[in-house]
Amino acid sequence: MFSFFNWRKSPVEKENPNVSKLLNTIGLKTAKAELYLQALRHKSVYESSYENNERLEFLGDSILDSVVAEVLYEKFPQAKEGFLTQIRSRIVSRSSLNKLGFALGLDQLIDAQMSRDVKETSLAGNALEALIGAIYIDKGFTVVNTFIRKKLIEPHIHFDTILSHESDPKSRVIEYAQKKKVRVSFKTSLHQKEEPQSFKSTVVYDGDEIAFAFGPSKKKAEQKAAAEAIGILRKD
Amino acid sequence: MFSFFNWRKSPVEKENPNVSKLLNTIGLKTAKAELYLQALRHKSVYESSYENNERLEFLGDSILDSVVAEVLYEKFPQAKEGFLTQIRSRIVSRSSLNKLGFALGLDQLIDAQMSRDVKETSLAGNALEALIGAIYIDKGFTVVNTFIRKKLIEPHIHFDTILSHESDPKSRVIEYAQKKKVRVSFKTSLHQKEEPQSFKSTVVYDGDEIAFAFGPSKKKAEQKAAAEAIGILRKD
């Protein structure tokens, strides 16, 4: 875009090569490079919400939801709302957003101070949402809509896989919580050290411990706890 | 819009006076009246998702979220993401959407078959979300953005009231006590040392222990006890 005239790099881009790389990756030229700089700033480095990417993430999150909603609305003209909601929650799940963030190489560009491996955190997915917010403010809805379709959904979202994915209890609990806009997490730890080892997993839904279960592995304990949780959540 | 030429009513509008009324209320002319007809159709009358308003509601829901996010992002340039999320959740809550739906008179226009009083259900709020979806498909993002700002937020959302409303139970108990000029305090202590740790909190209101609750943290135990206390104080 705008390549028809000789675009000069802004001071922000010159001083921040990561912003330059990001703009290259997404194929945009901008007069508001500071927005993209902000999108890459994690709160671990920039305390003030005015400087870190959390506000842009807030904005980008719902814009991504809107565009994915529209894509699904068009793609599945006969589908019911429940189906559309379920498919969307898979596309915008934390793990899916992280993968998309990695696919764009955001993990290499983020300005964060973290002891843990960045791959294990949600930094890349969060930065992706912030980037969507930045593009929206900079270029408007039509451009961000095209970005989400062409750079994220078309190359990286495989509908066949998503549709064929028989959802396991843990995914279903996460989907349910997303739909209700409630936080859910799994607290899982070693319960018995001696052989046979066992793990305990507790489902924390909206701050409450609603179910727990034991299993021979972390994964199995979580799936069993999730199955318990589904039974409880359904009664609501 | 489009009033500069003589717009003729479509057959859909002629056959469905409610669609005509709706378009009048929101001040739009359209060549796609069937979208607005669909926005008014509740699933109690139209089983097929292709005919009722649930798919449009799915679309409108996230578009409303996006526009409200943008409004808050602009209005509170220094606010943190947590604050923006909280304020938005109040604006787009079921009860708030219902009020907005009533304000537009949607309850009078919906095509539904319900035994209960329509006022007690979420029909008006859901139809409002569907209407937002219909406007988006018909006119695009800029028009629906303006609609949400000019017809919903500016006339009906009172930020002063929303901001002054402290919503967590503990704050409400304290406010209530202040209003009644009565002393209130929270006695909170570790209840169970072993994992999973739990805390007990007791609400002391005017010298009496009126409610108590347990929780996995001090804060959660207090909020739960406060919620109990509200139930008791309200009966007075």
Coordinates of N, CA, C and O in Angstrom, one line a residue, chain B residues 77-228:
Chain B
P77 N -8.7 8.0 27.7 CA -7.4 7.8 27.1 C -6.4 7.3 28.1 O -5.3 6.8 27.6
Q78 N -6.6 7.4 29.4 CA -5.6 7.0 30.3 C -6.0 5.7 31.0 O -5.2 5.2 31.8
A79 N -7.2 5.2 30.8 CA -7.7 4.1 31.6 C -7.0 2.8 31.2 O -6.6 2.6 30.1
K80 N -7.0 1.9 32.2 CA -6.4 0.6 32.0 C -7.4 -0.3 31.3 O -8.6 -0.1 31.4
E81 N -6.9 -1.4 30.8 CA -7.8 -2.4 30.1 C -8.9 -2.9 31.0 O -10.0 -3.1 30.6
G82 N -8.5 -3.2 32.3 CA -9.5 -3.8 33.2 C -10.7 -2.8 33.4 O -11.8 -3.3 33.5
F83 N -10.4 -1.6 33.5 CA -11.4 -0.6 33.7 C -12.3 -0.5 32.5 O -13.6 -0.6 32.5
L84 N -11.7 -0.5 31.3 CA -12.5 -0.4 30.0 C -13.4 -1.7 29.9 O -14.5 -1.6 29.5
T85 N -12.8 -2.8 30.2 CA -13.6 -4.1 30.1 C -14.8 -4.0 31.1 O -15.9 -4.4 30.7
Q86 N -14.6 -3.5 32.3 CA -15.7 -3.5 33.3 C -16.8 -2.5 32.8 O -17.9 -2.9 32.9
I87 N -16.4 -1.4 32.3 CA -17.4 -0.4 31.9 C -18.2 -0.9 30.7 O -19.4 -0.8 30.6
R88 N -17.4 -1.5 29.8 CA -18.1 -2.1 28.6 C -19.1 -3.2 29.1 O -20.3 -3.2 28.5
S89 N -18.7 -4.0 30.0 CA -19.6 -5.1 30.4 C -20.9 -4.6 31.0 O -22.0 -5.2 30.8
R90 N -20.8 -3.4 31.6 CA -22.1 -2.8 32.1 C -23.0 -2.2 31.0 O -24.2 -2.3 31.0
I91 N -22.3 -1.7 29.9 CA -23.1 -1.1 28.8 C -23.7 -2.2 28.0 O -24.8 -2.0 27.5
V92 N -23.1 -3.3 27.8 CA -23.6 -4.4 27.0 C -24.2 -5.5 27.8 O -24.5 -6.6 27.2
S93 N -24.5 -5.3 29.0 CA -25.2 -6.3 29.8 C -26.6 -6.6 29.3 O -27.2 -5.7 28.6
R94 N -27.1 -7.8 29.6 CA -28.5 -8.1 29.1 C -29.4 -7.0 29.5 O -30.3 -6.6 28.7
S95 N -29.4 -6.6 30.8 CA -30.4 -5.6 31.2 C -30.2 -4.3 30.5 O -31.2 -3.6 30.1
S96 N -29.0 -3.9 30.3 CA -28.8 -2.6 29.6 C -29.3 -2.7 28.1 O -29.9 -1.8 27.6
L97 N -29.0 -3.9 27.5 CA -29.4 -4.0 26.1 C -30.9 -4.1 26.0 O -31.5 -3.5 25.1
N98 N -31.6 -4.7 27.0 CA -33.0 -4.7 27.0 C -33.6 -3.3 27.1 O -34.5 -2.9 26.3
K99 N -33.0 -2.5 28.0 CA -33.5 -1.1 28.1 C -33.3 -0.4 26.8 O -34.2 0.4 26.4
L100 N -32.2 -0.6 26.1 CA -31.9 0.1 24.9 C -33.0 -0.4 23.8 O -33.5 0.4 23.0
G101 N -33.2 -1.7 23.8 CA -34.2 -2.2 22.9 C -35.6 -1.6 23.1 O -36.3 -1.3 22.2
F102 N -35.9 -1.5 24.4 CA -37.2 -0.8 24.7 C -37.2 0.6 24.3 O -38.2 1.1 23.8
A103 N -36.1 1.3 24.5 CA -36.0 2.7 24.2 C -36.3 2.9 22.7 O -36.9 3.9 22.3
L104 N -35.9 1.9 21.9 CA -36.1 2.0 20.4 C -37.5 1.5 20.1 O -37.9 1.5 18.9
G105 N -38.2 1.0 21.1 CA -39.6 0.4 20.8 C -39.6 -1.0 20.2 O -40.6 -1.4 19.6
L106 N -38.4 -1.7 20.2 CA -38.3 -2.9 19.5 C -39.3 -4.0 20.1 O -39.8 -4.8 19.4
D107 N -39.6 -3.9 21.4 CA -40.5 -4.8 22.0 C -41.9 -4.8 21.3 O -42.6 -5.8 21.3
Q108 N -42.3 -3.7 20.8 CA -43.6 -3.5 20.1 C -43.5 -4.1 18.7 O -44.6 -4.3 18.0
L109 N -42.3 -4.3 18.2 CA -42.2 -4.7 16.7 C -41.8 -6.1 16.5 O -42.0 -6.7 15.4
I110 N -41.3 -6.8 17.6 CA -40.8 -8.1 17.4 C -42.0 -9.1 17.1 O -43.1 -9.0 17.6
D111 N -41.7 -10.0 16.2 CA -42.6 -11.1 15.9 C -42.2 -12.3 16.7 O -41.3 -13.1 16.3
A112 N -42.9 -12.5 17.8 CA -42.6 -13.6 18.7 C -43.9 -14.3 19.2 O -44.9 -13.6 19.3
Q113 N -43.7 -15.5 19.6 CA -44.9 -16.2 20.3 C -44.4 -16.6 21.6 O -43.8 -17.6 21.8
M114 N -44.8 -15.8 22.6 CA -44.3 -16.1 24.0 C -45.4 -16.0 24.9 O -46.3 -15.1 24.8
S115 N -45.5 -16.9 25.9 CA -46.5 -16.8 26.9 C -46.2 -15.7 27.9 O -47.0 -15.0 28.4
R116 N -44.9 -15.6 28.3 CA -44.5 -14.6 29.3 C -44.6 -13.2 28.7 O -44.6 -13.0 27.5
D117 N -44.6 -12.3 29.6 CA -44.6 -10.9 29.2 C -43.3 -10.6 28.5 O -42.2 -10.9 29.0
V118 N -43.3 -10.0 27.4 CA -42.1 -9.8 26.6 C -41.1 -8.9 27.4 O -39.9 -9.0 27.2
K119 N -41.6 -8.1 28.3 CA -40.7 -7.2 29.0 C -39.8 -8.0 29.9 O -38.8 -7.5 30.4
E120 N -40.2 -9.2 30.3 CA -39.4 -9.9 31.3 C -38.3 -10.8 30.6 O -37.6 -11.4 31.2
T121 N -38.4 -10.8 29.3 CA -37.4 -11.6 28.6 C -36.3 -10.8 28.0 O -36.3 -9.5 28.1
S122 N -35.4 -11.4 27.3 CA -34.3 -10.7 26.6 C -34.6 -10.3 25.2 O -33.7 -10.0 24.4
L123 N -35.9 -10.5 24.8 CA -36.2 -10.4 23.4 C -35.8 -9.0 22.8 O -35.2 -9.0 21.7
A124 N -36.1 -8.0 23.5 CA -35.8 -6.6 23.0 C -34.3 -6.4 22.8 O -33.8 -5.9 21.8
G125 N -33.5 -6.9 23.8 CA -32.0 -6.8 23.7 C -31.5 -7.6 22.6 O -30.6 -7.2 21.8
N126 N -32.0 -8.8 22.4 CA -31.5 -9.7 21.4 C -31.9 -9.1 20.0 O -31.1 -9.2 19.1
A127 N -33.1 -8.6 19.9 CA -33.5 -8.0 18.6 C -32.6 -6.8 18.3 O -32.3 -6.5 17.1
L128 N -32.2 -6.0 19.3 CA -31.3 -4.9 19.1 C -30.0 -5.4 18.5 O -29.5 -4.8 17.6
E129 N -29.4 -6.4 19.1 CA -28.2 -7.0 18.5 C -28.4 -7.4 17.1 O -27.5 -7.2 16.2
A130 N -29.5 -8.0 16.8 CA -29.8 -8.5 15.5 C -29.9 -7.3 14.5 O -29.5 -7.3 13.4
L131 N -30.6 -6.2 15.0 CA -30.7 -5.0 14.2 C -29.3 -4.4 13.9 O -29.1 -4.0 12.7
I132 N -28.4 -4.5 14.8 CA -27.0 -4.0 14.6 C -26.4 -4.8 13.5 O -25.7 -4.3 12.6
G133 N -26.6 -6.1 13.6 CA -26.1 -7.0 12.6 C -26.6 -6.7 11.2 O -25.9 -6.7 10.2
A134 N -28.0 -6.4 11.1 CA -28.6 -6.1 9.9 C -28.1 -4.8 9.3 O -27.8 -4.7 8.1
I135 N -27.9 -3.8 10.1 CA -27.4 -2.5 9.6 C -26.0 -2.7 9.1 O -25.6 -2.2 8.0
Y136 N -25.2 -3.5 9.8 CA -23.8 -3.7 9.4 C -23.8 -4.4 8.0 O -23.1 -3.9 7.1
I137 N -24.6 -5.4 7.8 CA -24.6 -6.1 6.5 C -25.1 -5.2 5.4 O -24.6 -5.1 4.3
D138 N -26.2 -4.4 5.7 CA -26.8 -3.6 4.8 C -25.9 -2.3 4.4 O -25.8 -2.0 3.2
K139 N -25.4 -1.7 5.4 CA -24.8 -0.4 5.2 C -23.3 -0.3 5.5 O -22.7 0.7 5.2
G140 N -22.8 -1.3 6.1 CA -21.3 -1.3 6.4 C -21.0 -0.8 7.8 O -21.9 -0.3 8.5
F141 N -19.7 -0.8 8.1 CA -19.3 -0.5 9.5 C -19.4 0.9 9.9 O -19.8 1.2 11.0
T142 N -19.2 1.8 9.0 CA -19.2 3.3 9.3 C -20.6 3.7 9.7 O -20.8 4.4 10.7
V143 N -21.6 3.2 9.0 CA -23.0 3.5 9.3 C -23.4 2.9 10.6 O -24.1 3.6 11.4
V144 N -23.1 1.7 10.8 CA -23.5 1.0 12.1 C -22.8 1.6 13.3 O -23.4 1.8 14.4
N145 N -21.6 2.1 13.1 CA -20.8 2.8 14.1 C -21.5 4.1 14.5 O -21.7 4.3 15.7
T146 N -21.9 4.8 13.5 CA -22.7 6.1 13.8 C -24.0 5.8 14.4 O -24.4 6.5 15.4
F147 N -24.7 4.7 14.0 CA -26.0 4.4 14.6 C -25.8 4.1 16.1 O -26.5 4.6 16.9
I148 N -24.8 3.3 16.4 CA -24.6 2.9 17.8 C -24.3 4.1 18.6 O -24.8 4.3 19.8
R149 N -23.4 5.0 18.1 CA -23.0 6.2 18.8 C -24.2 7.2 19.0 O -24.5 7.7 20.1
K150 N -24.9 7.5 17.9 CA -25.9 8.5 17.9 C -27.3 8.1 18.4 O -28.0 8.9 19.0
K151 N -27.6 6.9 18.2 CA -29.0 6.4 18.6 C -29.0 5.6 19.9 O -30.0 5.5 20.5
L152 N -27.9 5.1 20.2 CA -27.8 4.3 21.5 C -27.0 5.0 22.6 O -27.5 5.3 23.6
I153 N -25.7 5.2 22.3 CA -24.9 5.6 23.4 C -25.2 7.1 23.8 O -25.4 7.4 25.0
E154 N -25.1 8.0 22.8 CA -25.3 9.4 23.2 C -26.6 9.7 24.0 O -26.6 10.3 25.0
P155 N -27.8 9.2 23.4 CA -29.0 9.5 24.2 C -29.3 8.7 25.4 O -30.0 9.1 26.3
H156 N -28.7 7.4 25.5 CA -29.2 6.5 26.5 C -28.2 6.1 27.5 O -28.5 5.5 28.5
I157 N -26.9 6.2 27.2 CA -25.9 5.7 28.1 C -25.3 6.9 29.0 O -24.7 7.8 28.4
H158 N -25.6 6.8 30.3 CA -25.1 7.9 31.1 C -23.9 7.5 31.9 O -23.9 6.7 32.8
F159 N -22.8 8.0 31.4 CA -21.5 7.5 31.9 C -21.3 7.9 33.4 O -20.7 7.1 34.2
D160 N -21.8 9.0 33.8 CA -21.7 9.4 35.2 C -22.3 8.3 36.1 O -21.7 8.0 37.1
T161 N -23.5 7.9 35.7 CA -24.2 6.9 36.5 C -23.4 5.6 36.5 O -23.2 4.9 37.6
I162 N -22.9 5.2 35.3 CA -22.2 3.9 35.2 C -20.9 4.0 36.1 O -20.6 3.0 36.8
L163 N -20.2 5.1 36.0 CA -19.0 5.2 36.7 C -19.2 5.3 38.2 O -18.4 4.8 39.0
S164 N -20.3 5.9 38.7 CA -20.5 6.1 40.1 C -21.0 4.8 40.8 O -20.9 4.6 42.0
H165 N -21.4 3.8 39.9 CA -22.0 2.6 40.5 C -20.9 1.6 40.8 O -20.3 1.0 40.0
E166 N -20.6 1.6 42.1 CA -19.6 0.6 42.6 C -20.2 -0.8 42.6 O -21.2 -1.0 43.3
S167 N -19.7 -1.7 41.8 CA -20.5 -2.9 41.6 C -20.1 -4.1 42.5 O -20.9 -5.1 42.6
D168 N -18.9 -4.1 43.1 CA -18.6 -5.4 43.8 C -19.4 -5.4 45.1 O -19.7 -4.4 45.7
P169 N -19.7 -6.6 45.6 CA -20.5 -6.7 46.8 C -19.9 -6.0 48.0 O -20.7 -5.3 48.7
K170 N -18.6 -6.1 48.2 CA -18.0 -5.5 49.4 C -18.3 -4.0 49.4 O -18.7 -3.4 50.4
S171 N -18.0 -3.4 48.3 CA -18.2 -1.9 48.2 C -19.7 -1.6 48.4 O -20.0 -0.5 49.1
R172 N -20.5 -2.4 47.9 CA -22.0 -2.1 48.1 C -22.4 -2.2 49.6 O -23.2 -1.4 50.1
V173 N -21.8 -3.2 50.3 CA -22.2 -3.3 51.7 C -21.6 -2.1 52.5 O -22.4 -1.5 53.3
I174 N -20.4 -1.7 52.1 CA -19.9 -0.5 52.8 C -20.7 0.7 52.5 O -21.0 1.5 53.4
E175 N -21.1 0.9 51.3 CA -21.9 2.0 50.9 C -23.2 2.0 51.6 O -23.7 3.1 52.1
Y176 N -23.8 0.8 51.7 CA -25.1 0.7 52.3 C -25.0 1.1 53.8 O -25.8 1.9 54.3
A177 N -23.9 0.6 54.5 CA -23.7 0.9 55.9 C -23.5 2.4 56.1 O -24.0 3.0 57.0
Q178 N -22.7 3.0 55.2 CA -22.5 4.5 55.3 C -23.8 5.2 55.2 O -24.0 6.2 55.9
K179 N -24.6 4.8 54.2 CA -25.9 5.5 54.0 C -26.8 5.4 55.3 O -27.4 6.3 55.7
K180 N -26.7 4.2 55.9 CA -27.5 4.0 57.1 C -26.8 4.5 58.4 O -27.3 4.3 59.5
K181 N -25.6 5.0 58.2 CA -24.8 5.5 59.3 C -24.6 4.4 60.4 O -24.8 4.6 61.6
V182 N -24.2 3.3 59.9 CA -24.0 2.1 60.8 C -22.5 1.6 60.5 O -22.0 1.7 59.4
R183 N -21.9 1.1 61.6 CA -20.5 0.5 61.4 C -20.6 -0.8 60.7 O -21.4 -1.7 61.1
V184 N -19.7 -1.1 59.8 CA -19.6 -2.4 59.2 C -18.1 -2.8 59.2 O -17.3 -1.9 58.9
S185 N -17.8 -4.1 59.4 CA -16.4 -4.5 59.2 C -16.4 -6.0 58.8 O -17.4 -6.7 58.9
F186 N -15.3 -6.4 58.3 CA -15.1 -7.8 57.8 C -14.1 -8.4 58.7 O -12.9 -8.0 58.7
K187 N -14.4 -9.5 59.4 CA -13.5 -10.3 60.1 C -13.1 -11.4 59.2 O -13.9 -12.3 58.9
T188 N -11.8 -11.5 58.8 CA -11.4 -12.5 57.8 C -10.1 -13.2 58.3 O -9.2 -12.5 58.7
S189 N -10.1 -14.5 58.3 CA -9.0 -15.2 58.8 C -8.8 -16.5 58.0 O -9.7 -17.0 57.4
L190 N -7.6 -17.1 58.1 CA -7.3 -18.4 57.5 C -8.2 -19.5 58.2 O -8.2 -19.6 59.4
H191 N -8.9 -20.2 57.4 CA -9.8 -21.2 57.9 C -9.1 -22.6 57.9 O -9.2 -23.4 58.8
Q192 N -8.6 -22.9 56.7 CA -7.9 -24.2 56.5 C -6.5 -24.0 56.0 O -6.3 -23.4 54.9
K193 N -5.5 -24.4 56.8 CA -4.1 -24.2 56.5 C -3.7 -25.0 55.3 O -2.9 -24.6 54.4
E194 N -4.1 -26.3 55.3 CA -3.7 -27.3 54.3 C -4.3 -26.9 52.9 O -5.3 -26.4 52.8
E195 N -3.6 -27.4 51.9 CA -4.1 -27.2 50.5 C -5.3 -28.1 50.3 O -5.3 -29.2 50.7
P196 N -6.4 -27.6 49.7 CA -6.5 -26.2 49.2 C -6.9 -25.3 50.4 O -7.8 -25.6 51.1
Q197 N -6.0 -24.3 50.6 CA -6.3 -23.3 51.6 C -7.7 -22.7 51.5 O -8.1 -22.5 50.4
S198 N -8.2 -22.4 52.7 CA -9.5 -21.6 52.6 C -9.5 -20.5 53.7 O -8.9 -20.7 54.7
F199 N -10.3 -19.5 53.4 CA -10.4 -18.4 54.3 C -11.9 -18.2 54.7 O -12.8 -18.6 53.9
K200 N -12.1 -17.7 55.9 CA -13.5 -17.5 56.3 C -13.6 -16.0 56.6 O -12.7 -15.4 57.2
S201 N -14.7 -15.4 56.1 CA -14.9 -14.0 56.3 C -16.3 -13.8 56.9 O -17.3 -14.4 56.5
T202 N -16.4 -13.0 58.0 CA -17.7 -12.7 58.6 C -17.9 -11.2 58.5 O -17.0 -10.4 58.8
V203 N -19.2 -10.9 58.2 CA -19.6 -9.5 58.1 C -20.2 -9.1 59.4 O -21.2 -9.7 59.9
V204 N -19.6 -8.1 60.0 CA -20.1 -7.5 61.3 C -20.8 -6.2 61.0 O -20.1 -5.2 60.7
Y205 N -22.1 -6.2 61.1 CA -22.9 -5.1 60.8 C -23.6 -4.6 62.0 O -24.3 -5.3 62.7
D206 N -23.3 -3.3 62.4 CA -23.9 -2.7 63.6 C -23.7 -3.6 64.8 O -24.6 -3.8 65.6
G207 N -22.5 -4.2 64.9 CA -22.1 -5.1 66.1 C -22.6 -6.5 66.0 O -22.2 -7.4 66.8
D208 N -23.4 -6.8 65.0 CA -23.9 -8.2 64.8 C -23.2 -8.9 63.7 O -23.0 -8.3 62.6
E209 N -22.9 -10.2 63.9 CA -22.4 -11.0 62.8 C -23.6 -11.5 61.9 O -24.3 -12.4 62.3
I210 N -23.7 -10.8 60.8 CA -24.9 -11.1 60.0 C -24.7 -12.1 58.9 O -25.7 -12.7 58.3
A211 N -23.5 -12.4 58.5 CA -23.3 -13.3 57.4 C -21.8 -13.8 57.4 O -20.9 -13.0 57.9
F212 N -21.6 -15.0 56.9 CA -20.2 -15.4 56.7 C -20.1 -16.3 55.5 O -21.1 -16.7 54.9
A213 N -18.9 -16.4 55.0 CA -18.6 -17.3 53.8 C -17.2 -17.7 53.7 O -16.3 -17.1 54.4
F214 N -16.9 -18.8 53.0 CA -15.6 -19.3 52.8 C -15.1 -19.0 51.4 O -15.9 -18.9 50.4
G215 N -13.8 -18.9 51.2 CA -13.3 -18.7 49.8 C -11.8 -19.1 49.8 O -11.1 -19.1 50.8
P216 N -11.3 -19.3 48.6 CA -9.9 -19.7 48.4 C -8.9 -18.5 48.7 O -7.7 -18.8 48.7
S217 N -9.4 -17.3 48.8 CA -8.5 -16.2 49.2 C -9.3 -15.3 50.1 O -10.5 -15.4 50.2
K218 N -8.5 -14.4 50.8 CA -9.1 -13.5 51.7 C -10.2 -12.6 50.9 O -11.3 -12.5 51.4
K219 N -9.8 -12.1 49.8 CA -10.6 -11.3 49.0 C -11.9 -12.0 48.6 O -13.0 -11.4 48.7
K220 N -11.7 -13.2 48.1 CA -12.9 -13.9 47.6 C -13.9 -14.3 48.7 O -15.1 -14.2 48.6
A221 N -13.3 -14.6 49.9 CA -14.2 -14.9 51.0 C -15.0 -13.7 51.4 O -16.2 -13.8 51.7
E222 N -14.3 -12.5 51.4 CA -15.0 -11.3 51.8 C -16.1 -10.9 50.8 O -17.2 -10.5 51.2
Q223 N -15.8 -11.1 49.5 CA -16.8 -10.8 48.5 C -18.0 -11.7 48.6 O -19.2 -11.2 48.5
K224 N -17.8 -13.0 48.9 CA -18.9 -13.9 49.0 C -19.7 -13.6 50.3 O -20.9 -13.6 50.3
A225 N -19.0 -13.3 51.4 CA -19.7 -12.9 52.6 C -20.5 -11.6 52.4 O -21.6 -11.5 52.9
A226 N -19.9 -10.7 51.7 CA -20.6 -9.4 51.4 C -21.9 -9.7 50.6 O -22.9 -9.1 50.8
A227 N -21.8 -10.6 49.6 CA -22.9 -10.9 48.8 C -24.1 -11.5 49.6 O -25.2 -11.2 49.5
E228 N -23.7 -12.4 50.6 CA -24.6 -12.9 51.5 C -25.3 -11.8 52.3 O -26.5 -11.8 52.5

